[in-house]
PDB file of C-alpha atoms in Angstrom:
ATOM      1  CA  UNK X 293      35.075 -36.048  18.482  1.00  0.00           C
ATOM      2  CA  UNK X 294      32.006 -35.482  20.448  1.00  0.00           C
ATOM      3  CA  UNK X 295      32.787 -31.784  20.552  1.00  0.00           C
ATOM      4  CA  UNK X 296      33.026 -31.560  16.755  1.00  0.00           C
ATOM      5  CA  UNK X 297      29.632 -33.219  16.372  1.00  0.00           C
ATOM      6  CA  UNK X 298      28.139 -30.650  18.739  1.00  0.00           C
ATOM      7  CA  UNK X 299      29.756 -27.658  17.138  1.00  0.00           C
ATOM      8  CA  UNK X 300      28.601 -28.934  13.537  1.00  0.00           C
ATOM      9  CA  UNK X 301      25.030 -29.451  15.041  1.00  0.00           C
ATOM     10  CA  UNK X 302      25.191 -25.751  16.393  1.00  0.00           C
ATOM     11  CA  UNK X 303      26.536 -24.458  13.146  1.00  0.00           C
ATOM     12  CA  UNK X 304      23.826 -26.054  11.044  1.00  0.00           C
ATOM     13  CA  UNK X 305      20.971 -24.750  13.488  1.00  0.00           C
ATOM     14  CA  UNK X 306      22.588 -21.178  13.268  1.00  0.00           C
ATOM     15  CA  UNK X 307      22.747 -21.375   9.562  1.00  0.00           C
ATOM     16  CA  UNK X 308      19.165 -22.336   9.284  1.00  0.00           C
ATOM     17  CA  UNK X 309      18.020 -19.884  11.814  1.00  0.00           C
ATOM     18  CA  UNK X 310      19.749 -16.918  10.225  1.00  0.00           C
ATOM     19  CA  UNK X 311      18.308 -18.065   6.836  1.00  0.00           C
ATOM     20  CA  UNK X 312      14.800 -18.229   8.038  1.00  0.00           C
ATOM     21  CA  UNK X 313      15.257 -14.918   9.919  1.00  0.00           C
ATOM     22  CA  UNK X 314      16.644 -13.195   6.768  1.00  0.00           C
ATOM     23  CA  UNK X 315      13.713 -14.607   4.615  1.00  0.00           C
ATOM     24  CA  UNK X 316      11.094 -13.499   7.154  1.00  0.00           C
ATOM     25  CA  UNK X 317      12.238 -10.072   8.056  1.00  0.00           C
ATOM     26  CA  UNK X 318      14.047  -9.141   4.858  1.00  0.00           C
ATOM     27  CA  UNK X 319      16.132  -6.531   6.696  1.00  0.00           C
ATOM     28  CA  UNK X 320      17.715  -5.059   3.553  1.00  0.00           C
ATOM     29  CA  UNK X 321      14.275  -3.557   2.613  1.00  0.00           C
ATOM     30  CA  UNK X 322      14.918  -0.853   5.505  1.00  0.00           C
ATOM     31  CA  UNK X 323      17.391   0.435   3.101  1.00  0.00           C
ATOM     32  CA  UNK X 324      15.660  -0.028  -0.373  1.00  0.00           C
ATOM     33  CA  UNK X 325      12.823   2.051  -1.938  1.00  0.00           C
ATOM     34  CA  UNK X 326      11.196   2.359  -5.447  1.00  0.00           C
ATOM     35  CA  UNK X 327       9.538   4.915  -7.224  1.00  0.00           C
ATOM     36  CA  UNK X 328       6.735   4.998  -9.924  1.00  0.00           C
ATOM     37  CA  UNK X 329       4.755   7.708 -11.683  1.00  0.00           C
ATOM     38  CA  UNK X 330       1.623   6.558 -13.475  1.00  0.00           C
ATOM     39  CA  UNK X 331      -0.705   9.027 -15.280  1.00  0.00           C
ATOM     40  CA  UNK X 332      -3.655  10.299 -13.473  1.00  0.00           C
ATOM     41  CA  UNK X 333      -7.040   8.899 -14.423  1.00  0.00           C
ATOM     42  CA  UNK X 334      -8.259  12.438 -13.801  1.00  0.00           C
ATOM     43  CA  UNK X 335      -5.876  13.977 -16.418  1.00  0.00           C
ATOM     44  CA  UNK X 336      -7.578  14.473 -19.746  1.00  0.00           C
ATOM     45  CA  UNK X 337      -4.108  15.206 -21.478  1.00  0.00           C
ATOM     46  CA  UNK X 338      -0.742  14.733 -20.011  1.00  0.00           C
ATOM     47  CA  UNK X 339       2.583  15.278 -21.569  1.00  0.00           C
ATOM     48  CA  UNK X 340       4.346  12.024 -22.064  1.00  0.00           C
ATOM     49  CA  UNK X 341       7.203  11.529 -19.513  1.00  0.00           C
ATOM     50  CA  UNK X 342       5.833  14.134 -17.153  1.00  0.00           C
ATOM     51  CA  UNK X 343       5.024  12.584 -13.658  1.00  0.00           C
ATOM     52  CA  UNK X 344       1.480  13.542 -12.260  1.00  0.00           C
ATOM     53  CA  UNK X 345       0.798  17.071 -13.471  1.00  0.00           C
ATOM     54  CA  UNK X 346      -2.889  17.029 -13.668  1.00  0.00           C
ATOM     55  CA  UNK X 347      -4.972  15.611 -10.653  1.00  0.00           C
ATOM     56  CA  UNK X 348      -8.202  17.136 -11.348  1.00  0.00           C
ATOM     57  CA  UNK X 349     -11.017  16.728 -14.057  1.00  0.00           C
ATOM     58  CA  UNK X 350     -12.711  19.851 -15.547  1.00  0.00           C
ATOM     59  CA  UNK X 351     -14.893  17.875 -17.477  1.00  0.00           C
ATOM     60  CA  UNK X 352     -18.260  16.977 -15.742  1.00  0.00           C
ATOM     61  CA  UNK X 353     -18.736  13.824 -17.832  1.00  0.00           C
ATOM     62  CA  UNK X 354     -15.095  12.640 -17.308  1.00  0.00           C
ATOM     63  CA  UNK X 355     -13.692  10.882 -14.384  1.00  0.00           C
ATOM     64  CA  UNK X 356     -15.001  12.079 -10.889  1.00  0.00           C
ATOM     65  CA  UNK X 357     -13.439  12.037  -7.621  1.00  0.00           C
ATOM     66  CA  UNK X 358     -15.671  10.066  -4.993  1.00  0.00           C
ATOM     67  CA  UNK X 359     -13.365  10.548  -1.660  1.00  0.00           C
ATOM     68  CA  UNK X 360     -10.017  11.649  -0.887  1.00  0.00           C
ATOM     69  CA  UNK X 361      -7.833  11.596   2.162  1.00  0.00           C
ATOM     70  CA  UNK X 362      -4.220  12.210   3.624  1.00  0.00           C
ATOM     71  CA  UNK X 363      -2.044   9.336   4.926  1.00  0.00           C
ATOM     72  CA  UNK X 364      -1.055   9.072   8.327  1.00  0.00           C
ATOM     73  CA  UNK X 365       1.974   7.157   9.658  1.00  0.00           C
ATOM     74  CA  UNK X 366       1.299   3.995  11.713  1.00  0.00           C
ATOM     75  CA  UNK X 367       4.091   1.361  12.014  1.00  0.00           C
ATOM     76  CA  UNK X 368       6.323   2.941   9.354  1.00  0.00           C
ATOM     77  CA  UNK X 369       6.589   6.729   8.465  1.00  0.00           C
ATOM     78  CA  UNK X 370       4.067   7.195   5.542  1.00  0.00           C
ATOM     79  CA  UNK X 371       2.839  10.350   3.824  1.00  0.00           C
ATOM     80  CA  UNK X 372       0.832  11.281   0.710  1.00  0.00           C
ATOM     81  CA  UNK X 373      -2.772  11.423  -0.535  1.00  0.00           C
ATOM     82  CA  UNK X 374      -5.337   8.911  -1.558  1.00  0.00           C
ATOM     83  CA  UNK X 375      -8.095   9.614  -4.075  1.00  0.00           C
ATOM     84  CA  UNK X 376     -11.048   7.299  -5.175  1.00  0.00           C
ATOM     85  CA  UNK X 377     -12.113   8.061  -8.844  1.00  0.00           C
ATOM     86  CA  UNK X 378     -15.162   6.960 -10.694  1.00  0.00           C
ATOM     87  CA  UNK X 379     -14.657   6.768 -14.562  1.00  0.00           C
ATOM     88  CA  UNK X 380     -17.496   7.489 -16.979  1.00  0.00           C
ATOM     89  CA  UNK X 381     -17.886   3.840 -17.636  1.00  0.00           C
ATOM     90  CA  UNK X 382     -18.547   3.093 -13.850  1.00  0.00           C
ATOM     91  CA  UNK X 383     -15.233   1.584 -13.153  1.00  0.00           C
ATOM     92  CA  UNK X 384     -13.333   3.119 -10.009  1.00  0.00           C
ATOM     93  CA  UNK X 385      -9.819   3.488  -9.280  1.00  0.00           C
ATOM     94  CA  UNK X 386      -7.784   4.237  -6.253  1.00  0.00           C
ATOM     95  CA  UNK X 387      -5.146   6.819  -6.997  1.00  0.00           C
ATOM     96  CA  UNK X 388      -2.227   7.332  -4.518  1.00  0.00           C
ATOM     97  CA  UNK X 389      -0.213  10.662  -5.034  1.00  0.00           C
ATOM     98  CA  UNK X 390       2.913  11.796  -3.508  1.00  0.00           C
ATOM     99  CA  UNK X 391       3.254   8.553  -1.605  1.00  0.00           C
ATOM    100  CA  UNK X 392       6.378   8.272   0.550  1.00  0.00           C
ATOM    101  CA  UNK X 393       6.723   5.057   2.654  1.00  0.00           C
ATOM    102  CA  UNK X 394       9.201   2.510   3.805  1.00  0.00           C
ATOM    103  CA  UNK X 395       9.886  -0.881   1.798  1.00  0.00           C
ATOM    104  CA  UNK X 396       8.685  -4.111   3.565  1.00  0.00           C
ATOM    105  CA  UNK X 397       8.009  -7.680   2.756  1.00  0.00           C
ATOM    106  CA  UNK X 398       4.713  -8.436   1.280  1.00  0.00           C
ATOM    107  CA  UNK X 399       3.035  -5.068   1.231  1.00  0.00           C
ATOM    108  CA  UNK X 400      -0.463  -4.586  -0.122  1.00  0.00           C
ATOM    109  CA  UNK X 401      -3.033  -1.905  -0.723  1.00  0.00           C
ATOM    110  CA  UNK X 402      -6.489  -2.255   0.973  1.00  0.00           C
ATOM    111  CA  UNK X 403      -9.733  -0.334   1.229  1.00  0.00           C
ATOM    112  CA  UNK X 404     -11.005  -1.267   4.780  1.00  0.00           C
ATOM    113  CA  UNK X 405     -13.961  -0.501   7.179  1.00  0.00           C
ATOM    114  CA  UNK X 406     -11.668   0.495   9.823  1.00  0.00           C
ATOM    115  CA  UNK X 407     -10.975   4.222  10.603  1.00  0.00           C
ATOM    116  CA  UNK X 408      -7.562   5.508   9.418  1.00  0.00           C
ATOM    117  CA  UNK X 409      -4.823   6.238  12.059  1.00  0.00           C
ATOM    118  CA  UNK X 410      -5.847   3.451  14.564  1.00  0.00           C
ATOM    119  CA  UNK X 411      -3.778   2.816  17.488  1.00  0.00           C
ATOM    120  CA  UNK X 412      -4.039  -0.765  17.037  1.00  0.00           C
ATOM    121  CA  UNK X 413      -2.299  -0.884  13.676  1.00  0.00           C
ATOM    122  CA  UNK X 414      -2.802  -4.609  13.359  1.00  0.00           C
ATOM    123  CA  UNK X 415      -6.682  -4.378  13.469  1.00  0.00           C
ATOM    124  CA  UNK X 416      -7.299  -3.496   9.624  1.00  0.00           C
ATOM    125  CA  UNK X 417      -7.864  -7.026   8.879  1.00  0.00           C
ATOM    126  CA  UNK X 418     -10.231  -7.726  11.358  1.00  0.00           C
ATOM    127  CA  UNK X 419     -13.120  -6.190   9.455  1.00  0.00           C
ATOM    128  CA  UNK X 420     -14.262  -5.859   5.973  1.00  0.00           C
ATOM    129  CA  UNK X 421     -11.625  -4.919   3.373  1.00  0.00           C
ATOM    130  CA  UNK X 422     -11.243  -5.190  -0.365  1.00  0.00           C
ATOM    131  CA  UNK X 423      -7.523  -5.970  -1.512  1.00  0.00           C
ATOM    132  CA  UNK X 424      -6.378  -3.898  -4.475  1.00  0.00           C
ATOM    133  CA  UNK X 425      -3.031  -5.790  -4.951  1.00  0.00           C
ATOM    134  CA  UNK X 426       0.529  -5.427  -3.936  1.00  0.00           C
ATOM    135  CA  UNK X 427       2.058  -2.017  -3.414  1.00  0.00           C
ATOM    136  CA  UNK X 428       3.543  -0.917  -6.792  1.00  0.00           C
ATOM    137  CA  UNK X 429       6.379   1.276  -5.338  1.00  0.00           C
ATOM    138  CA  UNK X 430       7.305   2.980  -2.126  1.00  0.00           C
ATOM    139  CA  UNK X 431       7.297   6.488  -3.655  1.00  0.00           C
ATOM    140  CA  UNK X 432       5.458   8.258  -6.376  1.00  0.00           C
ATOM    141  CA  UNK X 433       1.953   8.243  -7.689  1.00  0.00           C
ATOM    142  CA  UNK X 434       0.121   5.176  -8.851  1.00  0.00           C
ATOM    143  CA  UNK X 435      -3.248   3.781  -9.617  1.00  0.00           C
ATOM    144  CA  UNK X 436      -4.985   0.507  -8.400  1.00  0.00           C
ATOM    145  CA  UNK X 437      -8.254  -0.746 -10.091  1.00  0.00           C
ATOM    146  CA  UNK X 438     -11.057  -1.421  -7.537  1.00  0.00           C
ATOM    147  CA  UNK X 439     -12.774  -4.694  -8.760  1.00  0.00           C
ATOM    148  CA  UNK X 440     -16.051  -3.910 -10.336  1.00  0.00           C
ATOM    149  CA  UNK X 441     -17.885  -6.206  -8.095  1.00  0.00           C
ATOM    150  CA  UNK X 442     -16.642  -4.613  -4.862  1.00  0.00           C
ATOM    151  CA  UNK X 443     -18.861  -3.276  -2.562  1.00  0.00           C
ATOM    152  CA  UNK X 444     -17.114  -0.093  -1.413  1.00  0.00           C
ATOM    153  CA  UNK X 445     -20.073   1.493   0.567  1.00  0.00           C
ATOM    154  CA  UNK X 446     -19.170   1.924   4.229  1.00  0.00           C
ATOM    155  CA  UNK X 447     -15.435   1.597   3.685  1.00  0.00           C
ATOM    156  CA  UNK X 448     -13.598   4.085   5.628  1.00  0.00           C
ATOM    157  CA  UNK X 449      -9.795   4.113   4.714  1.00  0.00           C
ATOM    158  CA  UNK X 450      -7.020   3.051   2.539  1.00  0.00           C
ATOM    159  CA  UNK X 451      -4.226   0.956   4.258  1.00  0.00           C
ATOM    160  CA  UNK X 452      -0.659  -0.004   3.163  1.00  0.00           C
ATOM    161  CA  UNK X 453      -0.793  -3.305   4.714  1.00  0.00           C
ATOM    162  CA  UNK X 454       2.237  -5.792   5.509  1.00  0.00           C
ATOM    163  CA  UNK X 455       0.618  -9.238   5.088  1.00  0.00           C
ATOM    164  CA  UNK X 456       3.654 -11.127   6.412  1.00  0.00           C
ATOM    165  CA  UNK X 457       3.557  -9.245   9.974  1.00  0.00           C
ATOM    166  CA  UNK X 458      -0.196  -8.165   9.898  1.00  0.00           C
ATOM    167  CA  UNK X 459       0.695  -4.371  10.473  1.00  0.00           C
ATOM    168  CA  UNK X 460      -0.332  -1.172   9.002  1.00  0.00           C
ATOM    169  CA  UNK X 461       2.568   1.080   7.423  1.00  0.00           C
ATOM    170  CA  UNK X 462       0.197   3.808   6.931  1.00  0.00           C
ATOM    171  CA  UNK X 463      -3.544   4.787   6.227  1.00  0.00           C
ATOM    172  CA  UNK X 464      -5.706   7.659   4.955  1.00  0.00           C
ATOM    173  CA  UNK X 465      -9.311   8.349   5.764  1.00  0.00           C
ATOM    174  CA  UNK X 466     -11.661   7.998   2.680  1.00  0.00           C
ATOM    175  CA  UNK X 467     -15.452   7.560   4.109  1.00  0.00           C
ATOM    176  CA  UNK X 468     -16.992   6.032   0.888  1.00  0.00           C
TER     177      UNK X 468
END
């Protein structure tokens, strides 16, 4: 009888432990990815259904690039380009193009005052940052509105940040 109680208690603890581990680490995300192609804010005209054909504006009164950089890998393999764009109305957008990264739990996009490619990939939340929202997809080209009241002067990089584990998946230098 006593053995049955001990085995039942061990089984319950094991099930709870495995459940918490699966919730926290979400290991299936190592094998999943998502793709999204949004129109570029720099494109004056873009054919419907075509992914990201125009990334430069010829119109001086149209949207203008403010800063750009290339992603470097940190905790996970990450590549692509980042571009901060200012629209004629003064609003700003972060554009990620050709992004390729791993999936993970609780991924977000931040502009930070930390340099890109730090060896201490957990340092990006130690200083000033502007959160732009959840990562929309692990692959493709997508846009993130920068809040109109955000002070981006002095921000030096964009980072794909895992909030759950406080690590950078990848970052790109911007120097705003």
